[in-house]
Amino acid sequence: MREDTAAEEGGQDGAEIVPDPLSEDEVLELLRGVQRASEDRKRSLTRLRWALQNKETQQKFVRLDGSIRTLIGLFTSSLADMQMEAARCLHELSHSSDPAVAEACLPVTSYLLTYLSGHSVEFTELCLYTLGNLVVESKAVRKQLLPQGIIPVLASCIQSPHEAVLEGLGYVLSQLLQAKEAPTEIIPLVLDSVLPQHMLRLVCSGLKAGIGAAVEFAWCLHYIICSHTANAALLSLGALPALTSLLLDLASEIPQDAPEGLELLVCPVLRCLSNLLAEETDCEVQIQDERLLIALFLILQCFLQQHPFIVQECLWLLNNLTADKPFFCSTLLGLDLLPALLQLLPCSQMASVLVLTVLCNIAEKGPGYCQQLHQQPALPLLLPTLTLPNPEVVGQCLELLHLLFLHWPEAAADFVRQGGHRALEQHQSTPELQDRARALLDMVGQPLGASTFSPCHATLSAFS
């Protein structure tokens, strides 16, 4: 909102130009100008709002006796222009990273909540972002807002037809849901309200509700899911099929003219699905839809170059899809998506680990799956991975080779023919790898027998 204001007032490209700090006398003079009932009051408020963009000036202002009380008086006045300018001053104070400034604004919180039911979209939006900023920095503010009824008030706002209001509301909720006390004090209140079903509806309406609002509410759902206390409630609302359908819709936008910022919505949607699947439930049965894999690979192809962080998110979800049930393992092989998956090996260390983990999930399913991995072929691409200096990547590659050799001995023979045993010999002196490397050398040099390996292909929770 600062950038928008700066653009309106002639700031270059909406960029902020932070003013120099004012002396205490200058701040006091500004306050007196605001307190005087004169024609210059509005001008003094505007000057104050500009000055309050400076951290030192903010601290000096809140220390002045009657400063916040004066702003509240103008904020609650019947003069619309004064009210709006006072709201902008409070909004500037809310940007402070100093908890003392946030706590000085405690008396205004009840008024901010009251005005969320106002008729001006711009004013409501301003109040929402001010609340969101305040709850970030101060537990005292959050503690005061909960008994004041912030959750029911936000629940009444979520049916607003205005995208700007919804985006601001999503911002406030996302800040509340990231608080340390959220799992015990905030999320239960949210679950007892109408917020979850409306958040899910707005996220799944995707671009129709405005991408900004959809992004904010998708992150809200993510924070709720990461608390692990609300997943049953979200699943009962149909979160899994709804988010799956949304991902299919988002992927369908990609071959056409994908709207700017689409990756910002894709990211939390992927995380929500990944974390829901990581729970010990039978929910994966509900989404046995091969189109989901096609959508994932379309998203990977689209964002690989410009937004490589999406690759990691897609691979977390792909791992959780293939971890237990064979459906998505069979589908990935049947749709000939293995070459596209293997091409992601060099993307990054985390991508390499996740690709290899997905391949382990497939290989663990037994001989038929290992035969297909061998035939596709995977071994030539795995050999360079064994020479990497990263023990985590090499370790996961050793786990995959173990499964291949165990279930499909022809792969072991082929591995030796391609010189793979020499790569294994290099790791016999690496402490964290030597036992597994020697076990594999034994496997390729003698009939299959007992192994020292312990499979590690569980579902993974996405980033919290």
XYZ file of N, CA and C in Angstrom, residues 83-272:
570
model
N -10.246 11.450 8.751
C -10.278 10.057 9.177
C -9.328 9.208 8.328
N -9.369 9.415 7.015
C -8.512 8.654 6.114
C -7.035 8.980 6.341
N -6.725 10.260 6.525
C -5.330 10.645 6.706
C -4.796 10.134 8.045
N -5.640 10.150 9.087
C -5.232 9.588 10.379
C -5.006 8.083 10.255
N -5.856 7.410 9.458
C -5.688 5.971 9.226
C -4.360 5.697 8.548
N -3.972 6.584 7.628
C -2.686 6.400 6.949
C -1.517 6.598 7.908
N -1.659 7.528 8.845
C -0.619 7.719 9.868
C -0.481 6.461 10.730
N -1.611 5.904 11.147
C -1.579 4.680 11.945
C -0.980 3.514 11.146
N -1.285 3.506 9.862
C -0.722 2.464 8.995
C 0.800 2.571 8.933
N 1.324 3.803 8.869
C 2.772 3.984 8.870
C 3.377 3.487 10.175
N 2.732 3.790 11.289
C 3.228 3.298 12.583
C 3.230 1.772 12.631
N 2.233 1.168 11.986
C 2.130 -0.296 12.029
C 3.277 -0.981 11.302
N 3.973 -0.250 10.438
C 5.106 -0.832 9.709
C 6.338 -0.989 10.593
N 6.326 -0.391 11.761
C 7.511 -0.426 12.626
C 7.840 -1.843 13.061
N 9.134 -2.153 13.097
C 9.580 -3.455 13.600
C 9.862 -3.405 15.095
N 9.602 -2.250 15.701
C 9.821 -2.069 17.134
C 8.542 -2.453 17.890
N 8.558 -3.519 18.702
C 7.345 -3.920 19.435
C 6.772 -2.807 20.299
N 7.633 -1.901 20.750
C 7.147 -0.802 21.596
C 6.207 0.109 20.818
N 6.485 0.304 19.535
C 5.612 1.132 18.702
C 4.278 0.413 18.492
N 4.356 -0.890 18.206
C 3.127 -1.671 18.022
C 2.270 -1.634 19.285
N 2.905 -1.781 20.429
C 2.144 -1.804 21.684
C 1.582 -0.426 22.037
N 2.250 0.629 21.555
C 1.692 1.970 21.759
C 0.382 2.136 20.994
N 0.219 1.312 19.938
C -0.997 1.373 19.120
C -2.115 0.476 19.657
N -1.897 -0.169 20.793
C -2.922 -1.055 21.358
C -4.296 -0.398 21.483
N -4.390 0.872 21.915
C -5.728 1.464 22.085
C -6.528 1.593 20.790
N -5.854 1.485 19.639
C -6.579 1.689 18.379
C -7.164 0.398 17.828
N -6.774 -0.750 18.385
C -7.166 -2.020 17.769
C -8.682 -2.225 17.734
N -9.370 -1.855 18.801
C -10.825 -2.059 18.820
C -11.505 -1.218 17.749
N -10.986 -0.009 17.498
C -11.560 0.853 16.454
C -11.279 0.291 15.067
N -10.082 -0.261 14.884
C -9.759 -0.886 13.597
C -10.730 -2.015 13.285
N -11.042 -2.826 14.298
C -12.006 -3.914 14.092
C -13.392 -3.375 13.773
N -13.791 -2.329 14.468
C -15.118 -1.747 14.242
C -15.266 -1.253 12.817
N -14.217 -0.624 12.301
C -14.304 -0.015 10.971
C -14.162 -1.014 9.832
N -13.933 -2.287 10.156
C -13.885 -3.284 9.088
C -15.260 -3.498 8.470
N -16.288 -3.048 9.150
C -17.639 -3.172 8.599
C -18.082 -1.879 7.907
N -17.121 -0.997 7.636
C -17.437 0.273 6.983
C -17.792 0.107 5.521
N -18.173 1.216 4.901
C -18.658 1.169 3.516
C -17.568 1.512 2.503
N -16.471 2.106 2.943
C -15.397 2.479 2.022
C -14.423 1.324 1.865
N -14.268 0.838 0.639
C -13.349 -0.272 0.376
C -11.926 0.128 0.717
N -11.519 1.322 0.314
C -10.157 1.772 0.579
C -9.880 1.868 2.076
N -10.854 2.382 2.825
C -10.684 2.533 4.266
C -10.618 1.168 4.952
N -11.495 0.251 4.539
C -11.485 -1.104 5.104
C -10.160 -1.791 4.806
N -9.691 -1.648 3.580
C -8.412 -2.249 3.188
C -7.275 -1.706 4.049
N -7.283 -0.391 4.275
C -6.248 0.249 5.086
C -6.272 -0.288 6.521
N -7.453 -0.446 7.084
C -7.581 -0.985 8.441
C -7.068 -2.427 8.518
N -7.353 -3.209 7.482
C -6.906 -4.598 7.472
C -5.382 -4.690 7.459
N -4.752 -3.938 6.586
C -3.292 -4.014 6.507
C -2.635 -3.458 7.765
N -3.255 -2.466 8.387
C -2.725 -1.946 9.652
C -2.797 -3.022 10.728
N -3.925 -3.716 10.799
C -4.054 -4.824 11.754
C -3.022 -5.913 11.478
N -2.890 -6.277 10.208
C -1.928 -7.328 9.838
C -0.513 -6.977 10.237
N -0.131 -5.721 10.020
C 1.218 -5.288 10.398
C 1.413 -5.318 11.910
N 0.401 -4.905 12.654
C 0.519 -4.851 14.115
C 0.653 -6.237 14.726
N -0.092 -7.219 14.204
C -0.052 -8.548 14.824
C 1.272 -9.252 14.570
N 2.009 -8.835 13.536
C 3.298 -9.463 13.251
C 4.281 -9.219 14.387
N 4.337 -7.988 14.853
C 5.416 -7.574 15.744
C 5.118 -7.730 17.229
N 3.873 -7.888 17.604
C 3.559 -7.827 19.031
C 2.588 -8.919 19.469
N 3.057 -9.754 20.381
C 2.167 -10.751 20.967
C 1.092 -10.056 21.796
N 1.456 -8.902 22.397
C 0.478 -8.162 23.205
C -0.704 -7.720 22.350
N -0.422 -7.316 21.101
C -1.500 -6.917 20.194
C -2.378 -8.120 19.871
N -1.742 -9.253 19.560
C -2.517 -10.467 19.245
C -3.360 -10.893 20.435
N -2.765 -10.817 21.620
C -3.476 -11.221 22.833
C -4.683 -10.334 23.088
N -4.585 -9.065 22.713
C -5.715 -8.155 22.920
C -6.782 -8.349 21.859
N -6.355 -8.654 20.625
C -7.311 -8.757 19.524
C -8.211 -9.985 19.637
N -7.691 -11.085 20.174
C -8.495 -12.319 20.247
C -9.747 -12.145 21.096
N -9.654 -11.636 22.332
C -10.895 -11.421 23.104
C -11.765 -10.299 22.552
N -11.170 -9.406 21.744
C -11.971 -8.360 21.101
C -12.804 -8.916 19.951
N -12.540 -10.174 19.593
C -13.363 -10.829 18.570
C -12.859 -10.683 17.159
N -11.532 -10.670 16.985
C -11.001 -10.481 15.635
C -11.407 -11.613 14.691
N -11.466 -12.844 15.178
C -11.790 -13.962 14.283
C -13.228 -13.861 13.765
N -14.240 -13.639 14.626
C -15.602 -13.458 14.095
C -15.720 -12.255 13.151
N -14.988 -11.168 13.447
C -15.043 -9.995 12.569
C -14.455 -10.338 11.202
N -13.319 -11.025 11.192
C -12.717 -11.423 9.914
C -13.624 -12.387 9.159
N -14.304 -13.252 9.911
C -15.229 -14.192 9.271
C -16.369 -13.468 8.571
N -16.792 -12.344 9.153
C -17.867 -11.579 8.507
C -17.362 -10.842 7.273
N -16.058 -10.548 7.234
C -15.484 -9.827 6.084
C -15.231 -10.730 4.887
N -15.118 -12.042 5.135
C -14.653 -12.927 4.070
C -15.684 -13.101 2.954
N -16.900 -12.636 3.187
C -17.898 -12.704 2.116
C -17.984 -11.399 1.330
N -17.004 -10.520 1.534
C -16.968 -9.265 0.795
C -16.808 -9.531 -0.704
N -17.485 -8.767 -1.549
C -17.327 -8.949 -2.996
C -16.096 -8.234 -3.555
N -15.362 -7.529 -2.696
C -14.250 -6.699 -3.168
C -12.921 -7.443 -3.026
N -12.217 -7.576 -4.132
C -10.946 -8.300 -4.132
C -9.933 -7.661 -3.194
N -9.878 -6.326 -3.148
C -8.903 -5.642 -2.298
C -9.137 -5.970 -0.829
N -10.397 -6.036 -0.427
C -10.731 -6.375 0.962
C -10.335 -7.821 1.256
N -10.635 -8.716 0.337
C -10.300 -10.129 0.541
C -8.791 -10.327 0.644
N -8.037 -9.619 -0.187
C -6.582 -9.762 -0.135
C -6.042 -9.248 1.201
N -6.569 -8.114 1.660
C -6.159 -7.584 2.957
C -6.532 -8.521 4.095
N -7.715 -9.116 4.003
C -8.165 -10.078 5.009
C -7.246 -11.292 5.038
N -6.889 -11.775 3.856
C -5.958 -12.901 3.782
C -4.622 -12.569 4.420
N -4.187 -11.328 4.254
C -2.921 -10.893 4.850
C -3.001 -10.939 6.381
N -4.085 -10.421 6.954
C -4.238 -10.442 8.408
C -4.244 -11.881 8.920
N -5.020 -12.735 8.277
C -5.106 -14.127 8.718
C -3.760 -14.836 8.629
N -3.038 -14.588 7.539
C -1.748 -15.268 7.375
C -0.771 -14.850 8.467
N -0.827 -13.582 8.872
C 0.049 -13.128 9.954
C -0.354 -13.770 11.287
N -1.644 -13.838 11.545
C -2.116 -14.470 12.781
C -1.734 -15.952 12.837
N -1.879 -16.629 11.707
C -1.660 -18.072 11.672
C -0.193 -18.459 11.745
N 0.702 -17.485 11.563
C 2.138 -17.764 11.688
C 2.663 -17.514 13.098
N 1.818 -16.997 13.968
C 2.248 -16.710 15.338
C 2.591 -18.008 16.069
N 3.506 -17.915 17.017
C 3.924 -19.102 17.771
C 2.756 -19.740 18.519
N 1.858 -18.887 18.977
C 0.733 -19.413 19.756
C -0.444 -19.839 18.879
N -0.295 -19.756 17.561
C -1.409 -20.057 16.648
C -2.004 -21.453 16.846
N -1.193 -22.518 16.932
C -1.791 -23.867 17.049
C -2.722 -24.038 18.236
N -2.423 -23.363 19.342
C -3.235 -23.568 20.548
C -4.281 -22.482 20.770
N -3.996 -21.253 20.322
C -4.879 -20.142 20.664
C -5.654 -19.560 19.484
N -5.144 -19.709 18.268
C -5.774 -19.037 17.124
C -6.459 -20.027 16.193
N -5.758 -21.097 15.836
C -6.325 -22.052 14.874
C -7.624 -22.683 15.395
N -7.737 -23.047 16.676
C -9.041 -23.575 17.140
C -10.186 -22.593 16.930
N -9.930 -21.292 17.118
C -10.976 -20.289 16.883
C -11.324 -20.197 15.403
N -10.297 -20.290 14.565
C -10.533 -20.251 13.114
C -11.374 -21.439 12.674
N -11.050 -22.620 13.208
C -11.788 -23.836 12.833
C -13.233 -23.812 13.295
N -13.504 -23.095 14.367
C -14.876 -22.991 14.866
C -15.700 -21.943 14.132
N -15.056 -21.246 13.197
C -15.754 -20.213 12.420
C -16.034 -20.723 11.012
N -16.583 -19.845 10.184
C -16.863 -20.215 8.785
C -15.649 -19.984 7.895
N -14.543 -19.546 8.497
C -13.373 -19.167 7.696
C -12.802 -20.301 6.839
N -12.604 -21.531 7.390
C -11.955 -22.564 6.570
C -12.675 -22.857 5.264
N -14.003 -23.036 5.310
C -14.705 -23.363 4.070
C -14.669 -22.211 3.072
N -14.737 -20.976 3.590
C -14.675 -19.837 2.676
C -13.265 -19.635 2.124
N -12.242 -19.896 2.953
C -10.868 -19.816 2.457
C -10.651 -20.828 1.341
N -11.124 -22.047 1.574
C -10.974 -23.096 0.562
C -11.707 -22.713 -0.714
N -12.903 -22.145 -0.565
C -13.670 -21.718 -1.743
C -12.920 -20.646 -2.524
N -12.366 -19.676 -1.825
C -11.678 -18.567 -2.498
C -10.381 -19.026 -3.148
N -9.672 -19.946 -2.491
C -8.458 -20.483 -3.105
C -8.806 -21.245 -4.375
N -9.831 -22.073 -4.270
C -10.177 -22.930 -5.407
C -10.868 -22.177 -6.533
N -11.328 -20.952 -6.238
C -11.837 -20.126 -7.341
C -10.679 -19.525 -8.117
N -9.475 -19.663 -7.535
C -8.250 -19.306 -8.238
C -8.241 -17.906 -8.774
N -8.076 -17.819 -10.071
C -7.912 -16.523 -10.716
C -9.206 -15.727 -10.749
N -10.339 -16.383 -10.582
C -11.626 -15.665 -10.649
C -11.779 -14.686 -9.487
N -11.249 -15.049 -8.326
C -11.371 -14.177 -7.158
C -10.231 -13.171 -7.077
N -9.298 -13.242 -8.022
C -8.112 -12.398 -7.970
C -6.954 -13.185 -7.412
N -5.839 -13.161 -8.117
C -4.727 -14.026 -7.719
C -4.149 -13.623 -6.375
N -4.188 -12.310 -6.044
C -3.637 -11.865 -4.762
C -4.368 -12.470 -3.589
N -5.704 -12.424 -3.620
C -6.505 -12.990 -2.533
C -6.326 -14.508 -2.466
N -6.323 -15.162 -3.626
C -6.166 -16.614 -3.649
C -4.824 -17.026 -3.053
N -3.769 -16.274 -3.355
C -2.437 -16.574 -2.812
C -2.442 -16.456 -1.287
N -2.998 -15.363 -0.775
C -3.019 -15.158 0.679
C -3.768 -16.283 1.389
N -4.924 -16.659 0.876
C -5.708 -17.699 1.542
C -5.082 -19.085 1.375
N -4.368 -19.300 0.261
C -3.666 -20.573 0.094
C -2.577 -20.721 1.149
N -1.869 -19.625 1.437
C -0.862 -19.683 2.500
C -1.532 -19.883 3.862
N -2.695 -19.284 4.051
C -3.432 -19.502 5.311
C -3.735 -20.989 5.506
N -4.225 -21.622 4.453
C -4.502 -23.062 4.535
C -3.225 -23.842 4.842
N -2.130 -23.434 4.222
C -0.848 -24.094 4.460
C -0.448 -24.019 5.931
N -0.575 -22.821 6.528
C -0.196 -22.675 7.934
C -1.101 -23.513 8.843
N -2.374 -23.603 8.498
C -3.290 -24.432 9.281
C -2.891 -25.908 9.171
N -2.613 -26.352 7.958
C -2.241 -27.754 7.739
C -0.948 -28.098 8.465
N 0.014 -27.172 8.487
C 1.297 -27.428 9.139
C 1.163 -27.566 10.646
N 0.064 -27.099 11.213
C -0.133 -27.258 12.655
C -0.496 -28.701 13.007
N -0.927 -29.493 11.978
C -1.304 -30.905 12.145
C -2.456 -31.115 13.116
N -3.172 -30.072 13.449
C -4.314 -30.220 14.353
C -5.633 -30.077 13.608
N -5.560 -29.649 12.343
C -6.791 -29.300 11.641
C -7.009 -30.083 10.364
N -6.097 -31.026 10.069
C -6.184 -31.685 8.765
C -7.454 -32.513 8.594
N -7.904 -33.148 9.665
C -9.141 -33.930 9.564
C -10.312 -33.025 9.202
N -10.339 -31.836 9.803
C -11.416 -30.890 9.499
C -11.353 -30.442 8.051
N -10.138 -30.157 7.557
C -9.994 -29.710 6.165
C -10.322 -30.838 5.197
N -9.906 -32.054 5.536
C -10.228 -33.189 4.666
C -11.736 -33.412 4.599
N -12.421 -33.200 5.720
C -13.877 -33.377 5.730
C -14.575 -32.318 4.867
N -13.901 -31.184 4.660
C -14.446 -30.139 3.789
C -14.158 -30.411 2.311
N -13.443 -31.517 2.052
C -13.108 -31.844 0.664
C -11.893 -31.109 0.155
N -10.964 -30.785 1.071
C -9.801 -29.996 0.674
C -8.946 -30.709 -0.366
N -8.779 -32.018 -0.211
C -7.881 -32.736 -1.114
C -8.384 -32.745 -2.562
N -9.611 -33.197 -2.832
C -10.082 -33.143 -4.227
C -10.216 -31.718 -4.747
N -10.571 -30.774 -3.866
C -10.727 -29.386 -4.321
C -9.393 -28.793 -4.746
N -8.349 -29.001 -3.953
C -7.031 -28.466 -4.290
C -6.433 -29.189 -5.495
N -6.736 -30.491 -5.610
C -6.282 -31.234 -6.791
C -6.909 -30.664 -8.051
N -8.205 -30.408 -7.995
C -8.906 -29.820 -9.139
C -8.337 -28.446 -9.486
N -8.003 -27.665 -8.457
C -7.413 -26.345 -8.699
C -6.070 -26.476 -9.404
N -5.245 -27.431 -8.954
C -3.938 -27.603 -9.591
C -4.093 -27.985 -11.063
N -5.094 -28.807 -11.360
C -5.366 -29.158 -12.760
C -5.757 -27.914 -13.551
N -6.581 -27.062 -12.947
C -6.997 -25.832 -13.622
C -5.804 -24.901 -13.862
N -4.939 -24.780 -12.847
C -3.774 -23.907 -12.980
C -2.838 -24.414 -14.077
N -2.654 -25.736 -14.126
C -1.794 -26.303 -15.167
C -2.376 -26.064 -16.558
N -3.711 -26.057 -16.641
C -4.349 -25.832 -17.951
C -4.149 -24.404 -18.438
N -3.842 -23.475 -17.517
C -3.592 -22.094 -17.901
C -2.215 -21.932 -18.541
N -1.313 -22.865 -18.234
C 0.087 -22.673 -18.596
C 0.334 -22.645 -20.101
N -0.222 -23.578 -20.883
C 0.077 -23.529 -22.318
C -0.459 -22.274 -22.987
N -1.426 -21.626 -22.354
C -1.978 -20.402 -22.919
C -1.186 -19.213 -22.371
N -1.829 -18.109 -22.164
C -1.169 -16.914 -21.658
C -1.285 -16.908 -20.138
N -0.317 -17.531 -19.474
C -0.367 -17.652 -18.013
C -0.293 -16.277 -17.372
N -1.203 -15.962 -16.460
C -1.197 -14.642 -15.827
C 0.035 -14.438 -14.967
N 0.457 -13.198 -14.848
C 1.623 -12.866 -14.035
C 1.371 -13.245 -12.576
N 2.369 -13.841 -11.964
C 2.251 -14.227 -10.566
C 1.604 -15.579 -10.343
N 1.365 -16.334 -11.398
C 0.712 -17.648 -11.249
C 1.532 -18.561 -10.334
N 2.871 -18.444 -10.415
C 3.730 -19.294 -9.588
C 3.523 -19.037 -8.099
N 3.075 -17.818 -7.755
C 2.850 -17.480 -6.346
C 1.664 -18.237 -5.765
N 0.730 -18.612 -6.614
C -0.412 -19.416 -6.172
C -0.085 -20.899 -6.238
N 0.648 -21.306 -7.279
C 1.004 -22.708 -7.437
C 1.784 -23.214 -6.227
N 2.704 -22.393 -5.719
C 3.588 -22.827 -4.626
C 2.819 -23.264 -3.377
N 1.956 -22.420 -2.777
C 1.253 -22.881 -1.570
C 0.257 -24.005 -1.837
N -0.317 -24.055 -3.046
C -1.241 -25.146 -3.365
C -0.488 -26.478 -3.360
N 0.706 -26.487 -3.956
C 1.537 -27.693 -3.936
C 1.881 -28.095 -2.506
N 2.210 -27.109 -1.677
C 2.569 -27.415 -0.283
C 1.383 -27.978 0.496
N 0.216 -27.397 0.272
C -0.979 -27.905 0.959
C -1.233 -29.365 0.605
